[in-house]
Coordinates of N, CA and C in Angstrom, one line a residue:
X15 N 93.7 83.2 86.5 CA 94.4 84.5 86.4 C 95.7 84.3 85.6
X16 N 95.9 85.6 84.8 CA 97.0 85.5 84.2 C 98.3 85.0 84.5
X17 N 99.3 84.3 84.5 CA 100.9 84.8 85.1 C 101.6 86.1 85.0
X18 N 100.5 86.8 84.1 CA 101.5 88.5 84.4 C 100.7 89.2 85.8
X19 N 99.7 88.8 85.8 CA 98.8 89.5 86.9 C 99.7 89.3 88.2
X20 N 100.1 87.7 88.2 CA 100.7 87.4 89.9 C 101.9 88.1 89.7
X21 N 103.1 88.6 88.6 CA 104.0 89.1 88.4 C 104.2 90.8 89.0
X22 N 102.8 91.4 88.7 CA 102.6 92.3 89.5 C 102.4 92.4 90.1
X23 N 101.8 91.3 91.3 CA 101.3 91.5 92.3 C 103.0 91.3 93.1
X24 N 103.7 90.1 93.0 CA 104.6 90.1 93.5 C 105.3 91.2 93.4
X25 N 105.8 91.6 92.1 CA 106.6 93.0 92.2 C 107.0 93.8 93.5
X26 N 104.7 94.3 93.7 CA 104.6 95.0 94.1 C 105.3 94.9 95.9
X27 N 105.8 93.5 95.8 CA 106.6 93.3 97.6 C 108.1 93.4 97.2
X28 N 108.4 92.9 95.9 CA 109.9 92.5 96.0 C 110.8 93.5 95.2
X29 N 109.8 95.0 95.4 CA 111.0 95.8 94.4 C 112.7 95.9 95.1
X30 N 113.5 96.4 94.2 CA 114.9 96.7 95.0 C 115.2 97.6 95.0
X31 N 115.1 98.9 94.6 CA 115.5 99.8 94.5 C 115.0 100.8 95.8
X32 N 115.7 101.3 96.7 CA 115.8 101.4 98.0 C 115.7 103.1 98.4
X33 N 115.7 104.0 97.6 CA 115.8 105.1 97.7 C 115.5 105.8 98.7
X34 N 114.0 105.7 98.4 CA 113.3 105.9 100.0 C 112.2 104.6 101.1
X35 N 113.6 103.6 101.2 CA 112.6 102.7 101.9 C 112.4 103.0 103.1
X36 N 111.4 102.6 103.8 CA 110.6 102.7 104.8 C 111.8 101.5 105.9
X37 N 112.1 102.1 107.0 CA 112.7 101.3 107.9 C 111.8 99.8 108.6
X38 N 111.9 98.9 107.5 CA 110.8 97.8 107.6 C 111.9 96.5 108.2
X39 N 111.4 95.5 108.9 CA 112.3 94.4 109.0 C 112.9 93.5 107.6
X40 N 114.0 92.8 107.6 CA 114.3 92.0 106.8 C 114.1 90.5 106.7
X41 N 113.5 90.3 106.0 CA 113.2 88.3 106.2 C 114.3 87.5 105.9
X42 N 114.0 86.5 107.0 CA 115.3 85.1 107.5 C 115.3 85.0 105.6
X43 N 116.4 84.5 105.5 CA 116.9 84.1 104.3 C 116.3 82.7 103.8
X44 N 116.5 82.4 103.2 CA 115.5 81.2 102.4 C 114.4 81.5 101.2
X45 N 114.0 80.1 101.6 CA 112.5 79.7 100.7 C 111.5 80.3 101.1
X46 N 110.3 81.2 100.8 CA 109.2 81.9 101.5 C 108.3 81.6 100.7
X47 N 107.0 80.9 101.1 CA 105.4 80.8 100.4 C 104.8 82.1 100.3
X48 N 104.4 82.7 99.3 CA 103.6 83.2 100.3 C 102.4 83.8 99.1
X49 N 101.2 83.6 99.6 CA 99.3 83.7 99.1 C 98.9 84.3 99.2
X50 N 98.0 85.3 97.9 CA 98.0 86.2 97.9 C 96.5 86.1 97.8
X51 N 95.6 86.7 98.5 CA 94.4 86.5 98.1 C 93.7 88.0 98.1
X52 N 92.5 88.3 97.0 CA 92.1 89.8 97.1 C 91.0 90.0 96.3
X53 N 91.2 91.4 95.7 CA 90.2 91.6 94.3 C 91.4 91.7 93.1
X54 N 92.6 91.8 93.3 CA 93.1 91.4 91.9 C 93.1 90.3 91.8
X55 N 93.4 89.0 92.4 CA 93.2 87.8 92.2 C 91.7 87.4 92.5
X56 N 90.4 87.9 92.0 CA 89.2 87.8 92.1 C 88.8 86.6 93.2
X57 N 89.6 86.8 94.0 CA 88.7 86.3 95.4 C 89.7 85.0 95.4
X58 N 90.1 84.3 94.5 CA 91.0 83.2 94.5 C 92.6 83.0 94.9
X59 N 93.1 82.5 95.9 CA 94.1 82.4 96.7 C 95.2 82.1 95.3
X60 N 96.3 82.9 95.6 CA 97.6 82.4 94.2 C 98.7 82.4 95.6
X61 N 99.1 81.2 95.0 CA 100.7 81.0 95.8 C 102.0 81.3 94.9
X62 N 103.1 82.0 95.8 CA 103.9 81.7 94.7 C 105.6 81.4 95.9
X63 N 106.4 80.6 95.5 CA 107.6 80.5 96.0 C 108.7 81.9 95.5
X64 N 109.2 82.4 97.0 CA 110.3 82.9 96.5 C 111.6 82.7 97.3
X65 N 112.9 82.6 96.4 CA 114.0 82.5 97.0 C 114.7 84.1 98.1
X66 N 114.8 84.1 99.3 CA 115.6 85.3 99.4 C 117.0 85.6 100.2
X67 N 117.6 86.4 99.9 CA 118.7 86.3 100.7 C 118.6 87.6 101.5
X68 N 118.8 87.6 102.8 CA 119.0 88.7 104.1 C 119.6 89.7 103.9
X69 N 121.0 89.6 103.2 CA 121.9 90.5 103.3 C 120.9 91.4 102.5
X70 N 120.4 91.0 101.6 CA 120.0 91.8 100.2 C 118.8 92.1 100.4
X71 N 117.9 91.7 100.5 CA 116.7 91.8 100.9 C 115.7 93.2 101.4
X72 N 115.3 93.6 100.4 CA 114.4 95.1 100.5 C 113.1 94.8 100.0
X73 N 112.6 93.4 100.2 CA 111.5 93.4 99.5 C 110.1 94.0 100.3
X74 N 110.4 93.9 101.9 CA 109.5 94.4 102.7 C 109.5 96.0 102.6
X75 N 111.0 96.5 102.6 CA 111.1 97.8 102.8 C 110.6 98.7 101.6
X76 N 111.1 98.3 100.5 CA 111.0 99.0 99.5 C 109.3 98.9 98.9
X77 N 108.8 97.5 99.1 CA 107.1 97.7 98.7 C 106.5 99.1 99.0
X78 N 106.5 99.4 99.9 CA 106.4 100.6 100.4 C 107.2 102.0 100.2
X79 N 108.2 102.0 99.9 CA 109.2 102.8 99.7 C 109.7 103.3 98.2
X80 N 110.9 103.1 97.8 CA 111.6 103.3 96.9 C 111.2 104.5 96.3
X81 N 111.5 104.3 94.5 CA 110.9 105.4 94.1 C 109.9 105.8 94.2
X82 N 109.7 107.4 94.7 CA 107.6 107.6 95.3 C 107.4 108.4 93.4
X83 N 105.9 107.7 93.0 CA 105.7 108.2 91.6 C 105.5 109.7 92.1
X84 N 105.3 110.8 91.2 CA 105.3 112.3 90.8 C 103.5 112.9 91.9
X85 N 102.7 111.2 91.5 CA 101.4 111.4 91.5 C 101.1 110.8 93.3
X86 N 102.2 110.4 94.0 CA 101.9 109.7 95.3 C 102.8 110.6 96.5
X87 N 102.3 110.9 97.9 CA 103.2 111.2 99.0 C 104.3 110.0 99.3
X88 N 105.1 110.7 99.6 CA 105.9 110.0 100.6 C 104.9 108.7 101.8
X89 N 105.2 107.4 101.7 CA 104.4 106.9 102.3 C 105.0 107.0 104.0
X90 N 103.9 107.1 104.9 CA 104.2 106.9 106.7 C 103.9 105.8 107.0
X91 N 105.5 105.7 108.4 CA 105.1 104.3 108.7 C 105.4 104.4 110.3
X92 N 104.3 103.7 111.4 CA 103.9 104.3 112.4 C 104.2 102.6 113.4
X93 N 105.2 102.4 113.8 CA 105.6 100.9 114.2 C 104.4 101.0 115.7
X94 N 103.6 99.7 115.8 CA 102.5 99.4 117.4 C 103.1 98.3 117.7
X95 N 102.9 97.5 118.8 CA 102.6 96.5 119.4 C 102.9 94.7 118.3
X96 N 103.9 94.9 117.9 CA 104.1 93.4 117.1 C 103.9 93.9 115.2
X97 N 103.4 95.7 115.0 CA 103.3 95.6 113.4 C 103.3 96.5 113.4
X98 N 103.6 97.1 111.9 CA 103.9 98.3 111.5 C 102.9 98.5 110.5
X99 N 102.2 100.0 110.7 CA 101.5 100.2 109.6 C 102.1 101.3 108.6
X100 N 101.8 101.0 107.5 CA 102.0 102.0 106.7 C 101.0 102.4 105.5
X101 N 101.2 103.7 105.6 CA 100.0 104.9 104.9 C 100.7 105.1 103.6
X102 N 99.4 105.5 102.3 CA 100.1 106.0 101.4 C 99.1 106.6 100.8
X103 N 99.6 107.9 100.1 CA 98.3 108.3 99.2 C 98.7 108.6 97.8
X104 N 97.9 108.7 96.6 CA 98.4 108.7 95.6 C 97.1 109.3 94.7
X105 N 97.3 109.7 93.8 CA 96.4 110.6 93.1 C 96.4 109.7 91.4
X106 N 95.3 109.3 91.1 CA 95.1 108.6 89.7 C 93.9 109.0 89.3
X107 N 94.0 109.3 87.6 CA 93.4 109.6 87.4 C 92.2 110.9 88.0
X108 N 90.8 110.6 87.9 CA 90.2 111.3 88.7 C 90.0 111.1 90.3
X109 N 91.0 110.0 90.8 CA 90.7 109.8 92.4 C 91.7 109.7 93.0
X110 N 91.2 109.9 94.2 CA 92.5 109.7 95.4 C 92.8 108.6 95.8
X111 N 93.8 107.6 96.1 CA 93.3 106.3 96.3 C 94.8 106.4 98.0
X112 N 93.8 106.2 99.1 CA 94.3 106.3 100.2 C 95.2 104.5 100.6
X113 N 95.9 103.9 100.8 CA 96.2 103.1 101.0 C 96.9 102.7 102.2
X114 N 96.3 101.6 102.9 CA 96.9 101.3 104.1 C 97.2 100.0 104.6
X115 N 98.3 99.9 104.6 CA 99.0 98.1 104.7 C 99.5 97.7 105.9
X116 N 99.1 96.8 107.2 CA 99.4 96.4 108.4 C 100.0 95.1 107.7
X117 N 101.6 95.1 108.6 CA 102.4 94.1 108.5 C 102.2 93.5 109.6
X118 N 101.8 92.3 109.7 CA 102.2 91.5 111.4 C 103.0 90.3 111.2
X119 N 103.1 89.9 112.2 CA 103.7 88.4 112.1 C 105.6 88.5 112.4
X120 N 106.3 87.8 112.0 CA 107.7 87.7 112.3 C 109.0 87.1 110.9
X121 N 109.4 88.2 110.5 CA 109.8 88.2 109.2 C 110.7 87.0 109.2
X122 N 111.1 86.1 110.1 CA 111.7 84.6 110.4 C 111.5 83.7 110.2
X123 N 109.8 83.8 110.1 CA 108.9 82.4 110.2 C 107.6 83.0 109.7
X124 N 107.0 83.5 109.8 CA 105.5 83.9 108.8 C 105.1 85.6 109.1
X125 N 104.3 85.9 108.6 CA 104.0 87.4 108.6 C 102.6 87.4 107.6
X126 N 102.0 88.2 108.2 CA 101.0 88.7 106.9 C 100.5 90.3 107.1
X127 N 100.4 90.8 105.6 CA 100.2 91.6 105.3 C 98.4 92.3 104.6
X128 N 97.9 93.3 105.4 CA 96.8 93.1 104.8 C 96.6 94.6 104.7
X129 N 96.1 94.8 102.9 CA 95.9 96.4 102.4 C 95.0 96.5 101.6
X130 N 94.4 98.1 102.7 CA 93.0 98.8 102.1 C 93.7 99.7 101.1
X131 N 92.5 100.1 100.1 CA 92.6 100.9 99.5 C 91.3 101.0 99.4
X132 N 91.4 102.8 99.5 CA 89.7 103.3 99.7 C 90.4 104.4 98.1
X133 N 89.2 105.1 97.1 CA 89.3 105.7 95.7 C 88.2 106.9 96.4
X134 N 88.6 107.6 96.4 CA 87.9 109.0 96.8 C 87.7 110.0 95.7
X135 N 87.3 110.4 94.8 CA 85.4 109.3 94.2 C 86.0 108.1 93.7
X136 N 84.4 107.3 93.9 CA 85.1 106.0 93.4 C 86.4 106.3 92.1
X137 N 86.6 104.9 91.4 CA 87.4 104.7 90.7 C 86.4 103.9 89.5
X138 N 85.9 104.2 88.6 CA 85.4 102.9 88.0 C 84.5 102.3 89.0
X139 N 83.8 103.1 89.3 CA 82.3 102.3 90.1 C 83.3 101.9 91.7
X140 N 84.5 101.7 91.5 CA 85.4 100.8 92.9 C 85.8 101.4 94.1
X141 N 84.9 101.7 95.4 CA 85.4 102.6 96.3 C 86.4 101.6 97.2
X142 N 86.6 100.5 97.2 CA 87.3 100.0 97.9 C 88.3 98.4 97.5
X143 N 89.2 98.3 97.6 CA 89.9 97.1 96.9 C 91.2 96.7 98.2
X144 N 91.1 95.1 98.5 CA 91.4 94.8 99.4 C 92.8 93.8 99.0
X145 N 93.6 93.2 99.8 CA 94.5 92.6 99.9 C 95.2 91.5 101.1
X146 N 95.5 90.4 100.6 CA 96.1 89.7 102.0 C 96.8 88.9 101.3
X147 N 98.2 89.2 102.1 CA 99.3 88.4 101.8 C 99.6 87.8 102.7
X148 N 99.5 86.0 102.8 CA 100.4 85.1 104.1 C 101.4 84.8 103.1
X149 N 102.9 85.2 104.4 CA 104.0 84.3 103.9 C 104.0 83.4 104.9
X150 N 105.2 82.3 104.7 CA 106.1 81.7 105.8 C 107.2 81.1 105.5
X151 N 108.5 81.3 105.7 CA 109.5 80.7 105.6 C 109.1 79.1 105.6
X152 N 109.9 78.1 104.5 CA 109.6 76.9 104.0 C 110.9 76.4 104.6
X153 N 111.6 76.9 104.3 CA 113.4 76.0 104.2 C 114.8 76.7 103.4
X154 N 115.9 76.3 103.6 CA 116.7 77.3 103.0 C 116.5 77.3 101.5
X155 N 116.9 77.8 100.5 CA 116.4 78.1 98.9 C 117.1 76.5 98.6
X156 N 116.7 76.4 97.2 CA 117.2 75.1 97.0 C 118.7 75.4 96.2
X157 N 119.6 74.3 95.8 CA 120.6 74.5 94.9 C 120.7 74.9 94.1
X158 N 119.9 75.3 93.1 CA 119.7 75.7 91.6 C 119.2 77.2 92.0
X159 N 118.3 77.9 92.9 CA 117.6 79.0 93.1 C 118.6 80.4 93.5
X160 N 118.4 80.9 93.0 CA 118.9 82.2 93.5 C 118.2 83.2 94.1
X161 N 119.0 84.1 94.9 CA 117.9 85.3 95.2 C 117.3 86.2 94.2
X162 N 115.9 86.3 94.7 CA 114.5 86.6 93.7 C 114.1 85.7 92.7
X163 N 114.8 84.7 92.6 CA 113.7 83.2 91.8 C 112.5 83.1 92.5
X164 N 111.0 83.2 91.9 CA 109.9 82.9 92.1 C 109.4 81.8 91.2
X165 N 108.9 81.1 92.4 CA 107.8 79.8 91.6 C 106.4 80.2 91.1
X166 N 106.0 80.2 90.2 CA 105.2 80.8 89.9 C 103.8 79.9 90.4
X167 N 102.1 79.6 89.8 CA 101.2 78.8 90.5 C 101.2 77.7 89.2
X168 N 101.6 78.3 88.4 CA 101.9 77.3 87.0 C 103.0 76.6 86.9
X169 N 104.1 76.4 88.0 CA 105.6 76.1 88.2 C 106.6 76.8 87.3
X170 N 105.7 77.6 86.9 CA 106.9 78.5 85.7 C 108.3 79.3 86.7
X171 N 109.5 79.5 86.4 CA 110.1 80.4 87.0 C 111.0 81.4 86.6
X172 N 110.7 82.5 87.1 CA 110.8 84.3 87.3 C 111.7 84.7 87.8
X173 N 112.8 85.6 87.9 CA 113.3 86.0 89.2 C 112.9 88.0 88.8
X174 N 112.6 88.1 89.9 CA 111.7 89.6 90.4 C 112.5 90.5 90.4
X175 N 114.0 89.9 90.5 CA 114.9 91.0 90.3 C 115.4 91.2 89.6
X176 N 115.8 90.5 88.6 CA 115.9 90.8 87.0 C 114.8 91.5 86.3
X177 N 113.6 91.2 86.4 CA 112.1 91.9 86.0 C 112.3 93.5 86.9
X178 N 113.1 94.0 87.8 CA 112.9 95.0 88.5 C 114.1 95.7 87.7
X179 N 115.2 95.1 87.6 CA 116.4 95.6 86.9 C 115.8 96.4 85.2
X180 N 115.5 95.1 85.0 CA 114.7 95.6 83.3 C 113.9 96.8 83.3
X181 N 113.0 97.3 84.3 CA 112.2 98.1 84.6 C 112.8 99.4 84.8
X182 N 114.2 99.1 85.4 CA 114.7 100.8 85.6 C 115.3 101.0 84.6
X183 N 116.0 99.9 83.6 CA 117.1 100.0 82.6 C 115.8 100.7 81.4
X184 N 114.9 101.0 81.6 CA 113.7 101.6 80.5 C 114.2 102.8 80.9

């Protein structure tokens, strides 16, 4: 897989821009793993390291949140028993694509995240496309890392929030 593919995939947890985030927990500050396995990454697990810091930290809240596109609702989020789910719908092209992401786990020490998306008519033959994210806190960030430095699976390194900054500065 590409390194732009895992760039999007991460994005898609570490945006910052907060507008309309979803009242999500914030993760223990540090070093976090975390494996992404799905149909974007064709079935094959990608790890990647990220640095985060607490105070700052909207990467949970805002995946879900922030700017809602022209073409998507407002997403719901309905807190059960140890996880929060959250709903989204969004309209592409010719289909509706319903999306639903259960967070569990404990944003201190590990969590995982796993999302359906059903395309109502298919999408390109694709009625269904899946997702699972394990994190877990590793250790505090290291000396050199700052918040949003990601390790990439190639040890290349990114930080997500400069890539998110450049994105609005368009």
């Amino acid at each position: 897989m590409r390194i732009i593919h895992i760039i999007i995939l991460a994005t898609s947890l570490m945006l910052i821009n907060t507008d309309q985030a979803l009242d999500l927990p914030k993760r223990k500050s540090g070093l976090w793993e975390m494996t992404m396995i799905g149909d974007q990454t064709n079935g094959q697990p990608q790890t990647v390291t990220t640095c985060v810091e607490q105070k700052t930290d909207t990467g949970l809240s805002s995946s879900f949140g922030g700017k809602i596109p022209k073409n998507c609702k407002q997403p719901t989020l309905k807190k059960s028993a140890g996880s929060y789910v959250i709903t989204s719908s969004c309209k592409f092209t010719d289909s509706n694509v319903k999306t639903v992401a259960i967070l569990s786990g404990d944003t201190n020490s590990a969590y995982n995240i796993v999302r359906t998306s059903t395309y109502t008519p298919p999408n390109k033959g694709r009625k269904e496309s899946k997702q699972t994210i394990t994190a877990k806190w590793l250790s505090p960030c290291k000396a050199d890392q700052r918040p949003g430095d990601m390790i990439m699976p190639d040890g290349s390194k990114v930080n997500i929030i400069d890539i998110q900054r450049m994105q609005e500065a368009k």
